[in-house]
PDB file of N, CA and C in Angstrom:
ATOM      1  N   UNK A  15     -67.306 -75.417 -44.968  1.00  0.00           N
ATOM      2  CA  UNK A  15     -66.557 -75.383 -43.718  1.00  0.00           C
ATOM      3  C   UNK A  15     -66.901 -74.080 -43.001  1.00  0.00           C
ATOM      4  N   UNK A  16     -67.407 -74.202 -41.810  1.00  0.00           N
ATOM      5  CA  UNK A  16     -67.826 -73.028 -41.066  1.00  0.00           C
ATOM      6  C   UNK A  16     -66.672 -72.349 -40.358  1.00  0.00           C
ATOM      7  N   UNK A  17     -66.957 -71.207 -39.800  1.00  0.00           N
ATOM      8  CA  UNK A  17     -65.932 -70.430 -39.094  1.00  0.00           C
ATOM      9  C   UNK A  17     -65.421 -71.180 -37.867  1.00  0.00           C
ATOM     10  N   UNK A  18     -66.308 -71.868 -37.153  1.00  0.00           N
ATOM     11  CA  UNK A  18     -65.905 -72.620 -35.963  1.00  0.00           C
ATOM     12  C   UNK A  18     -64.989 -73.787 -36.322  1.00  0.00           C
ATOM     13  N   UNK A  19     -65.261 -74.446 -37.440  1.00  0.00           N
ATOM     14  CA  UNK A  19     -64.428 -75.568 -37.856  1.00  0.00           C
ATOM     15  C   UNK A  19     -63.021 -75.098 -38.214  1.00  0.00           C
ATOM     16  N   UNK A  20     -62.905 -73.945 -38.866  1.00  0.00           N
ATOM     17  CA  UNK A  20     -61.591 -73.393 -39.199  1.00  0.00           C
ATOM     18  C   UNK A  20     -60.818 -73.070 -37.930  1.00  0.00           C
ATOM     19  N   UNK A  21     -61.500 -72.522 -36.936  1.00  0.00           N
ATOM     20  CA  UNK A  21     -60.843 -72.192 -35.668  1.00  0.00           C
ATOM     21  C   UNK A  21     -60.354 -73.456 -34.978  1.00  0.00           C
ATOM     22  N   UNK A  22     -61.152 -74.524 -35.011  1.00  0.00           N
ATOM     23  CA  UNK A  22     -60.758 -75.781 -34.376  1.00  0.00           C
ATOM     24  C   UNK A  22     -59.510 -76.361 -35.024  1.00  0.00           C
ATOM     25  N   UNK A  23     -59.393 -76.242 -36.355  1.00  0.00           N
ATOM     26  CA  UNK A  23     -58.216 -76.753 -37.044  1.00  0.00           C
ATOM     27  C   UNK A  23     -56.964 -75.990 -36.640  1.00  0.00           C
ATOM     28  N   UNK A  24     -57.054 -74.680 -36.549  1.00  0.00           N
ATOM     29  CA  UNK A  24     -55.911 -73.860 -36.145  1.00  0.00           C
ATOM     30  C   UNK A  24     -55.520 -74.188 -34.714  1.00  0.00           C
ATOM     31  N   UNK A  25     -56.498 -74.352 -33.853  1.00  0.00           N
ATOM     32  CA  UNK A  25     -56.227 -74.672 -32.455  1.00  0.00           C
ATOM     33  C   UNK A  25     -55.536 -76.026 -32.336  1.00  0.00           C
ATOM     34  N   UNK A  26     -55.940 -77.001 -33.150  1.00  0.00           N
ATOM     35  CA  UNK A  26     -55.351 -78.334 -33.095  1.00  0.00           C
ATOM     36  C   UNK A  26     -53.903 -78.343 -33.567  1.00  0.00           C
ATOM     37  N   UNK A  27     -53.523 -77.447 -34.474  1.00  0.00           N
ATOM     38  CA  UNK A  27     -52.147 -77.388 -34.955  1.00  0.00           C
ATOM     39  C   UNK A  27     -51.173 -77.116 -33.818  1.00  0.00           C
ATOM     40  N   UNK A  28     -51.550 -76.271 -32.891  1.00  0.00           N
ATOM     41  CA  UNK A  28     -50.655 -75.866 -31.813  1.00  0.00           C
ATOM     42  C   UNK A  28     -50.899 -76.637 -30.520  1.00  0.00           C
ATOM     43  N   UNK A  29     -51.860 -77.537 -30.513  1.00  0.00           N
ATOM     44  CA  UNK A  29     -52.209 -78.251 -29.291  1.00  0.00           C
ATOM     45  C   UNK A  29     -51.082 -79.160 -28.816  1.00  0.00           C
ATOM     46  N   UNK A  30     -50.350 -79.779 -29.752  1.00  0.00           N
ATOM     47  CA  UNK A  30     -49.303 -80.722 -29.385  1.00  0.00           C
ATOM     48  C   UNK A  30     -47.997 -80.045 -28.995  1.00  0.00           C
ATOM     49  N   UNK A  31     -47.840 -78.771 -29.320  1.00  0.00           N
ATOM     50  CA  UNK A  31     -46.609 -78.066 -28.989  1.00  0.00           C
ATOM     51  C   UNK A  31     -46.585 -77.730 -27.508  1.00  0.00           C
ATOM     52  N   UNK A  32     -45.490 -78.098 -26.853  1.00  0.00           N
ATOM     53  CA  UNK A  32     -45.335 -77.773 -25.442  1.00  0.00           C
ATOM     54  C   UNK A  32     -44.017 -77.054 -25.254  1.00  0.00           C
ATOM     55  N   UNK A  33     -44.027 -76.038 -24.431  1.00  0.00           N
ATOM     56  CA  UNK A  33     -42.819 -75.287 -24.122  1.00  0.00           C
ATOM     57  C   UNK A  33     -42.120 -75.984 -22.971  1.00  0.00           C
ATOM     58  N   UNK A  34     -40.853 -76.380 -23.156  1.00  0.00           N
ATOM     59  CA  UNK A  34     -40.117 -77.058 -22.098  1.00  0.00           C
ATOM     60  C   UNK A  34     -39.912 -76.162 -20.892  1.00  0.00           C
ATOM     61  N   UNK A  35     -39.818 -74.860 -21.126  1.00  0.00           N
ATOM     62  CA  UNK A  35     -39.551 -73.911 -20.045  1.00  0.00           C
ATOM     63  C   UNK A  35     -40.783 -73.675 -19.181  1.00  0.00           C
ATOM     64  N   UNK A  36     -41.954 -73.629 -19.772  1.00  0.00           N
ATOM     65  CA  UNK A  36     -43.212 -73.372 -19.063  1.00  0.00           C
ATOM     66  C   UNK A  36     -43.145 -72.116 -18.207  1.00  0.00           C
ATOM     67  N   UNK A  37     -42.485 -71.082 -18.715  1.00  0.00           N
ATOM     68  CA  UNK A  37     -42.361 -69.828 -17.977  1.00  0.00           C
ATOM     69  C   UNK A  37     -43.713 -69.188 -17.724  1.00  0.00           C
ATOM     70  N   UNK A  38     -44.625 -69.295 -18.678  1.00  0.00           N
ATOM     71  CA  UNK A  38     -45.913 -68.635 -18.559  1.00  0.00           C
ATOM     72  C   UNK A  38     -47.032 -69.589 -18.167  1.00  0.00           C
ATOM     73  N   UNK A  39     -46.688 -70.776 -17.731  1.00  0.00           N
ATOM     74  CA  UNK A  39     -47.722 -71.736 -17.356  1.00  0.00           C
ATOM     75  C   UNK A  39     -48.322 -71.371 -15.998  1.00  0.00           C
ATOM     76  N   UNK A  40     -49.545 -71.800 -15.805  1.00  0.00           N
ATOM     77  CA  UNK A  40     -50.239 -71.558 -14.541  1.00  0.00           C
ATOM     78  C   UNK A  40     -49.883 -72.690 -13.585  1.00  0.00           C
ATOM     79  N   UNK A  41     -49.477 -72.341 -12.382  1.00  0.00           N
ATOM     80  CA  UNK A  41     -49.108 -73.349 -11.390  1.00  0.00           C
ATOM     81  C   UNK A  41     -50.106 -73.337 -10.238  1.00  0.00           C
ATOM     82  N   UNK A  42     -50.244 -74.456  -9.551  1.00  0.00           N
ATOM     83  CA  UNK A  42     -51.193 -74.500  -8.433  1.00  0.00           C
ATOM     84  C   UNK A  42     -50.745 -73.644  -7.246  1.00  0.00           C
ATOM     85  N   UNK A  43     -49.441 -73.458  -7.074  1.00  0.00           N
ATOM     86  CA  UNK A  43     -48.946 -72.638  -5.967  1.00  0.00           C
ATOM     87  C   UNK A  43     -48.623 -71.229  -6.470  1.00  0.00           C
ATOM     88  N   UNK A  44     -48.669 -70.290  -5.564  1.00  0.00           N
ATOM     89  CA  UNK A  44     -48.346 -68.897  -5.912  1.00  0.00           C
ATOM     90  C   UNK A  44     -46.839 -68.756  -6.089  1.00  0.00           C
ATOM     91  N   UNK A  45     -46.432 -67.928  -7.051  1.00  0.00           N
ATOM     92  CA  UNK A  45     -45.018 -67.647  -7.273  1.00  0.00           C
ATOM     93  C   UNK A  45     -44.810 -66.144  -7.309  1.00  0.00           C
ATOM     94  N   UNK A  46     -43.643 -65.712  -6.882  1.00  0.00           N
ATOM     95  CA  UNK A  46     -43.275 -64.303  -6.906  1.00  0.00           C
ATOM     96  C   UNK A  46     -42.151 -64.109  -7.912  1.00  0.00           C
ATOM     97  N   UNK A  47     -42.283 -63.128  -8.779  1.00  0.00           N
ATOM     98  CA  UNK A  47     -41.232 -62.794  -9.737  1.00  0.00           C
ATOM     99  C   UNK A  47     -40.074 -62.167  -8.967  1.00  0.00           C
ATOM    100  N   UNK A  48     -38.857 -62.526  -9.327  1.00  0.00           N
ATOM    101  CA  UNK A  48     -37.670 -61.993  -8.658  1.00  0.00           C
ATOM    102  C   UNK A  48     -37.668 -60.469  -8.740  1.00  0.00           C
ATOM    103  N   UNK A  49     -37.420 -59.828  -7.616  1.00  0.00           N
ATOM    104  CA  UNK A  49     -37.462 -58.368  -7.546  1.00  0.00           C
ATOM    105  C   UNK A  49     -36.217 -57.724  -8.159  1.00  0.00           C
ATOM    106  N   UNK A  50     -35.102 -58.440  -8.157  1.00  0.00           N
ATOM    107  CA  UNK A  50     -33.857 -57.858  -8.657  1.00  0.00           C
ATOM    108  C   UNK A  50     -33.782 -57.888 -10.189  1.00  0.00           C
ATOM    109  N   UNK A  51     -34.081 -59.027 -10.787  1.00  0.00           N
ATOM    110  CA  UNK A  51     -33.960 -59.145 -12.247  1.00  0.00           C
ATOM    111  C   UNK A  51     -35.288 -58.965 -12.969  1.00  0.00           C
ATOM    112  N   UNK A  52     -36.385 -58.869 -12.239  1.00  0.00           N
ATOM    113  CA  UNK A  52     -37.695 -58.691 -12.860  1.00  0.00           C
ATOM    114  C   UNK A  52     -38.169 -59.911 -13.624  1.00  0.00           C
ATOM    115  N   UNK A  53     -37.650 -61.078 -13.275  1.00  0.00           N
ATOM    116  CA  UNK A  53     -38.068 -62.311 -13.923  1.00  0.00           C
ATOM    117  C   UNK A  53     -37.263 -62.670 -15.157  1.00  0.00           C
ATOM    118  N   UNK A  54     -36.225 -61.915 -15.459  1.00  0.00           N
ATOM    119  CA  UNK A  54     -35.406 -62.207 -16.641  1.00  0.00           C
ATOM    120  C   UNK A  54     -34.394 -63.319 -16.375  1.00  0.00           C
ATOM    121  N   UNK A  55     -33.977 -63.490 -15.129  1.00  0.00           N
ATOM    122  CA  UNK A  55     -32.996 -64.515 -14.792  1.00  0.00           C
ATOM    123  C   UNK A  55     -31.566 -64.025 -14.869  1.00  0.00           C
ATOM    124  N   UNK A  56     -31.365 -62.819 -15.365  1.00  0.00           N
ATOM    125  CA  UNK A  56     -30.020 -62.243 -15.433  1.00  0.00           C
ATOM    126  C   UNK A  56     -30.112 -60.739 -15.225  1.00  0.00           C
ATOM    127  N   UNK A  57     -28.989 -60.134 -14.850  1.00  0.00           N
ATOM    128  CA  UNK A  57     -28.933 -58.689 -14.647  1.00  0.00           C
ATOM    129  C   UNK A  57     -27.805 -58.121 -15.503  1.00  0.00           C
ATOM    130  N   UNK A  58     -27.839 -56.831 -15.706  1.00  0.00           N
ATOM    131  CA  UNK A  58     -26.826 -56.165 -16.523  1.00  0.00           C
ATOM    132  C   UNK A  58     -25.470 -56.221 -15.832  1.00  0.00           C
ATOM    133  N   UNK A  59     -24.459 -56.405 -16.617  1.00  0.00           N
ATOM    134  CA  UNK A  59     -23.088 -56.414 -16.119  1.00  0.00           C
ATOM    135  C   UNK A  59     -22.213 -55.686 -17.135  1.00  0.00           C
ATOM    136  N   UNK A  60     -22.317 -54.349 -17.183  1.00  0.00           N
ATOM    137  CA  UNK A  60     -21.558 -53.607 -18.191  1.00  0.00           C
ATOM    138  C   UNK A  60     -20.050 -53.692 -17.942  1.00  0.00           C
ATOM    139  N   UNK A  61     -19.307 -53.924 -19.013  1.00  0.00           N
ATOM    140  CA  UNK A  61     -17.851 -53.994 -18.929  1.00  0.00           C
ATOM    141  C   UNK A  61     -17.255 -53.157 -20.055  1.00  0.00           C
ATOM    142  N   UNK A  62     -16.045 -52.713 -19.854  1.00  0.00           N
ATOM    143  CA  UNK A  62     -15.340 -51.924 -20.854  1.00  0.00           C
ATOM    144  C   UNK A  62     -14.705 -52.863 -21.872  1.00  0.00           C
ATOM    145  N   UNK A  63     -14.861 -52.551 -23.148  1.00  0.00           N
ATOM    146  CA  UNK A  63     -14.275 -53.361 -24.212  1.00  0.00           C
ATOM    147  C   UNK A  63     -13.717 -52.441 -25.291  1.00  0.00           C
ATOM    148  N   UNK A  64     -12.724 -52.928 -25.991  1.00  0.00           N
ATOM    149  CA  UNK A  64     -12.163 -52.204 -27.125  1.00  0.00           C
ATOM    150  C   UNK A  64     -12.699 -52.873 -28.389  1.00  0.00           C
ATOM    151  N   UNK A  65     -13.529 -52.152 -29.127  1.00  0.00           N
ATOM    152  CA  UNK A  65     -14.135 -52.693 -30.341  1.00  0.00           C
ATOM    153  C   UNK A  65     -13.744 -51.787 -31.500  1.00  0.00           C
ATOM    154  N   UNK A  66     -13.024 -52.350 -32.444  1.00  0.00           N
ATOM    155  CA  UNK A  66     -12.576 -51.568 -33.604  1.00  0.00           C
ATOM    156  C   UNK A  66     -11.657 -50.432 -33.205  1.00  0.00           C
ATOM    157  N   UNK A  67     -10.884 -50.612 -32.148  1.00  0.00           N
ATOM    158  CA  UNK A  67      -9.951 -49.595 -31.692  1.00  0.00           C
ATOM    159  C   UNK A  67     -10.575 -48.498 -30.858  1.00  0.00           C
ATOM    160  N   UNK A  68     -11.859 -48.606 -30.558  1.00  0.00           N
ATOM    161  CA  UNK A  68     -12.546 -47.592 -29.751  1.00  0.00           C
ATOM    162  C   UNK A  68     -13.080 -48.229 -28.467  1.00  0.00           C
ATOM    163  N   UNK A  69     -12.974 -47.471 -27.398  1.00  0.00           N
ATOM    164  CA  UNK A  69     -13.492 -47.961 -26.116  1.00  0.00           C
ATOM    165  C   UNK A  69     -15.014 -47.906 -26.122  1.00  0.00           C
ATOM    166  N   UNK A  70     -15.642 -49.010 -25.745  1.00  0.00           N
ATOM    167  CA  UNK A  70     -17.105 -49.102 -25.701  1.00  0.00           C
ATOM    168  C   UNK A  70     -17.524 -49.844 -24.444  1.00  0.00           C
ATOM    169  N   UNK A  71     -18.759 -49.643 -24.069  1.00  0.00           N
ATOM    170  CA  UNK A  71     -19.332 -50.405 -22.966  1.00  0.00           C
ATOM    171  C   UNK A  71     -20.158 -51.544 -23.552  1.00  0.00           C
ATOM    172  N   UNK A  72     -19.874 -52.757 -23.100  1.00  0.00           N
ATOM    173  CA  UNK A  72     -20.585 -53.941 -23.570  1.00  0.00           C
ATOM    174  C   UNK A  72     -21.328 -54.539 -22.386  1.00  0.00           C
ATOM    175  N   UNK A  73     -22.596 -54.878 -22.602  1.00  0.00           N
ATOM    176  CA  UNK A  73     -23.399 -55.481 -21.537  1.00  0.00           C
ATOM    177  C   UNK A  73     -23.501 -56.978 -21.787  1.00  0.00           C
ATOM    178  N   UNK A  74     -22.683 -57.740 -21.093  1.00  0.00           N
ATOM    179  CA  UNK A  74     -22.698 -59.192 -21.252  1.00  0.00           C
ATOM    180  C   UNK A  74     -23.837 -59.837 -20.480  1.00  0.00           C
ATOM    181  N   UNK A  75     -24.242 -59.239 -19.386  1.00  0.00           N
ATOM    182  CA  UNK A  75     -25.260 -59.837 -18.524  1.00  0.00           C
ATOM    183  C   UNK A  75     -24.660 -60.969 -17.708  1.00  0.00           C
ATOM    184  N   UNK A  76     -25.226 -61.196 -16.551  1.00  0.00           N
ATOM    185  CA  UNK A  76     -24.777 -62.300 -15.697  1.00  0.00           C
ATOM    186  C   UNK A  76     -25.979 -62.839 -14.941  1.00  0.00           C
ATOM    187  N   UNK A  77     -25.833 -64.045 -14.436  1.00  0.00           N
ATOM    188  CA  UNK A  77     -26.931 -64.685 -13.722  1.00  0.00           C
ATOM    189  C   UNK A  77     -27.312 -63.874 -12.490  1.00  0.00           C
ATOM    190  N   UNK A  78     -28.595 -63.756 -12.251  1.00  0.00           N
ATOM    191  CA  UNK A  78     -29.087 -62.993 -11.105  1.00  0.00           C
ATOM    192  C   UNK A  78     -28.643 -63.666  -9.805  1.00  0.00           C
ATOM    193  N   UNK A  79     -27.964 -62.943  -8.921  1.00  0.00           N
ATOM    194  CA  UNK A  79     -27.515 -63.548  -7.667  1.00  0.00           C
ATOM    195  C   UNK A  79     -28.651 -63.781  -6.667  1.00  0.00           C
ATOM    196  N   UNK A  80     -29.767 -63.099  -6.849  1.00  0.00           N
ATOM    197  CA  UNK A  80     -30.882 -63.229  -5.901  1.00  0.00           C
ATOM    198  C   UNK A  80     -31.694 -64.502  -6.147  1.00  0.00           C
ATOM    199  N   UNK A  81     -32.027 -64.772  -7.407  1.00  0.00           N
ATOM    200  CA  UNK A  81     -32.841 -65.958  -7.715  1.00  0.00           C
ATOM    201  C   UNK A  81     -32.016 -67.080  -8.348  1.00  0.00           C
ATOM    202  N   UNK A  82     -30.744 -66.850  -8.577  1.00  0.00           N
ATOM    203  CA  UNK A  82     -29.837 -67.830  -9.193  1.00  0.00           C
ATOM    204  C   UNK A  82     -30.338 -68.286 -10.562  1.00  0.00           C
ATOM    205  N   UNK A  83     -30.973 -67.374 -11.307  1.00  0.00           N
ATOM    206  CA  UNK A  83     -31.421 -67.672 -12.660  1.00  0.00           C
ATOM    207  C   UNK A  83     -32.765 -68.360 -12.764  1.00  0.00           C
ATOM    208  N   UNK A  84     -33.422 -68.646 -11.639  1.00  0.00           N
ATOM    209  CA  UNK A  84     -34.704 -69.354 -11.697  1.00  0.00           C
ATOM    210  C   UNK A  84     -35.878 -68.429 -12.002  1.00  0.00           C
ATOM    211  N   UNK A  85     -35.701 -67.120 -11.920  1.00  0.00           N
ATOM    212  CA  UNK A  85     -36.676 -66.080 -12.270  1.00  0.00           C
ATOM    213  C   UNK A  85     -37.821 -65.915 -11.286  1.00  0.00           C
ATOM    214  N   UNK A  86     -38.169 -66.924 -10.513  1.00  0.00           N
ATOM    215  CA  UNK A  86     -39.292 -66.820  -9.577  1.00  0.00           C
ATOM    216  C   UNK A  86     -38.941 -67.475  -8.255  1.00  0.00           C
ATOM    217  N   UNK A  87     -39.751 -67.164  -7.251  1.00  0.00           N
ATOM    218  CA  UNK A  87     -39.653 -67.797  -5.940  1.00  0.00           C
ATOM    219  C   UNK A  87     -41.005 -68.416  -5.611  1.00  0.00           C
ATOM    220  N   UNK A  88     -41.005 -69.526  -4.914  1.00  0.00           N
ATOM    221  CA  UNK A  88     -42.267 -70.130  -4.488  1.00  0.00           C
ATOM    222  C   UNK A  88     -42.879 -69.299  -3.377  1.00  0.00           C
ATOM    223  N   UNK A  89     -44.172 -69.108  -3.439  1.00  0.00           N
ATOM    224  CA  UNK A  89     -44.874 -68.341  -2.416  1.00  0.00           C
ATOM    225  C   UNK A  89     -44.899 -66.860  -2.734  1.00  0.00           C
ATOM    226  N   UNK A  90     -45.526 -66.113  -1.854  1.00  0.00           N
ATOM    227  CA  UNK A  90     -45.617 -64.661  -2.009  1.00  0.00           C
ATOM    228  C   UNK A  90     -44.563 -64.015  -1.124  1.00  0.00           C
ATOM    229  N   UNK A  91     -43.607 -63.342  -1.739  1.00  0.00           N
ATOM    230  CA  UNK A  91     -42.493 -62.729  -1.014  1.00  0.00           C
ATOM    231  C   UNK A  91     -42.516 -61.237  -1.293  1.00  0.00           C
ATOM    232  N   UNK A  92     -42.785 -60.410  -0.273  1.00  0.00           N
ATOM    233  CA  UNK A  92     -42.798 -58.960  -0.502  1.00  0.00           C
ATOM    234  C   UNK A  92     -41.376 -58.430  -0.679  1.00  0.00           C
ATOM    235  N   UNK A  93     -41.201 -57.375  -1.486  1.00  0.00           N
ATOM    236  CA  UNK A  93     -39.867 -56.790  -1.636  1.00  0.00           C
ATOM    237  C   UNK A  93     -39.447 -56.104  -0.343  1.00  0.00           C
ATOM    238  N   UNK A  94     -38.209 -56.263   0.014  1.00  0.00           N
ATOM    239  CA  UNK A  94     -37.695 -55.641   1.246  1.00  0.00           C
ATOM    240  C   UNK A  94     -36.675 -54.584   0.922  1.00  0.00           C
TER     241      UNK A  94
END
């Protein structure tokens, strides 16, 4: 079994796997990553919490209000 044949077998193992999200897939149209959340789909939302009797800051995160969680915009949109 040659080196190329081993590579083909490894490649075939992952060929059928598809990501439902397709976040990193190539699209025919240009997309712009959200400028506010940086493509994460959520932004920090620090809140005060009492944990074990001590006051702490907890970051729950919330949906990005700019992209509404979609992470990208269709087309090329410059930051304003």
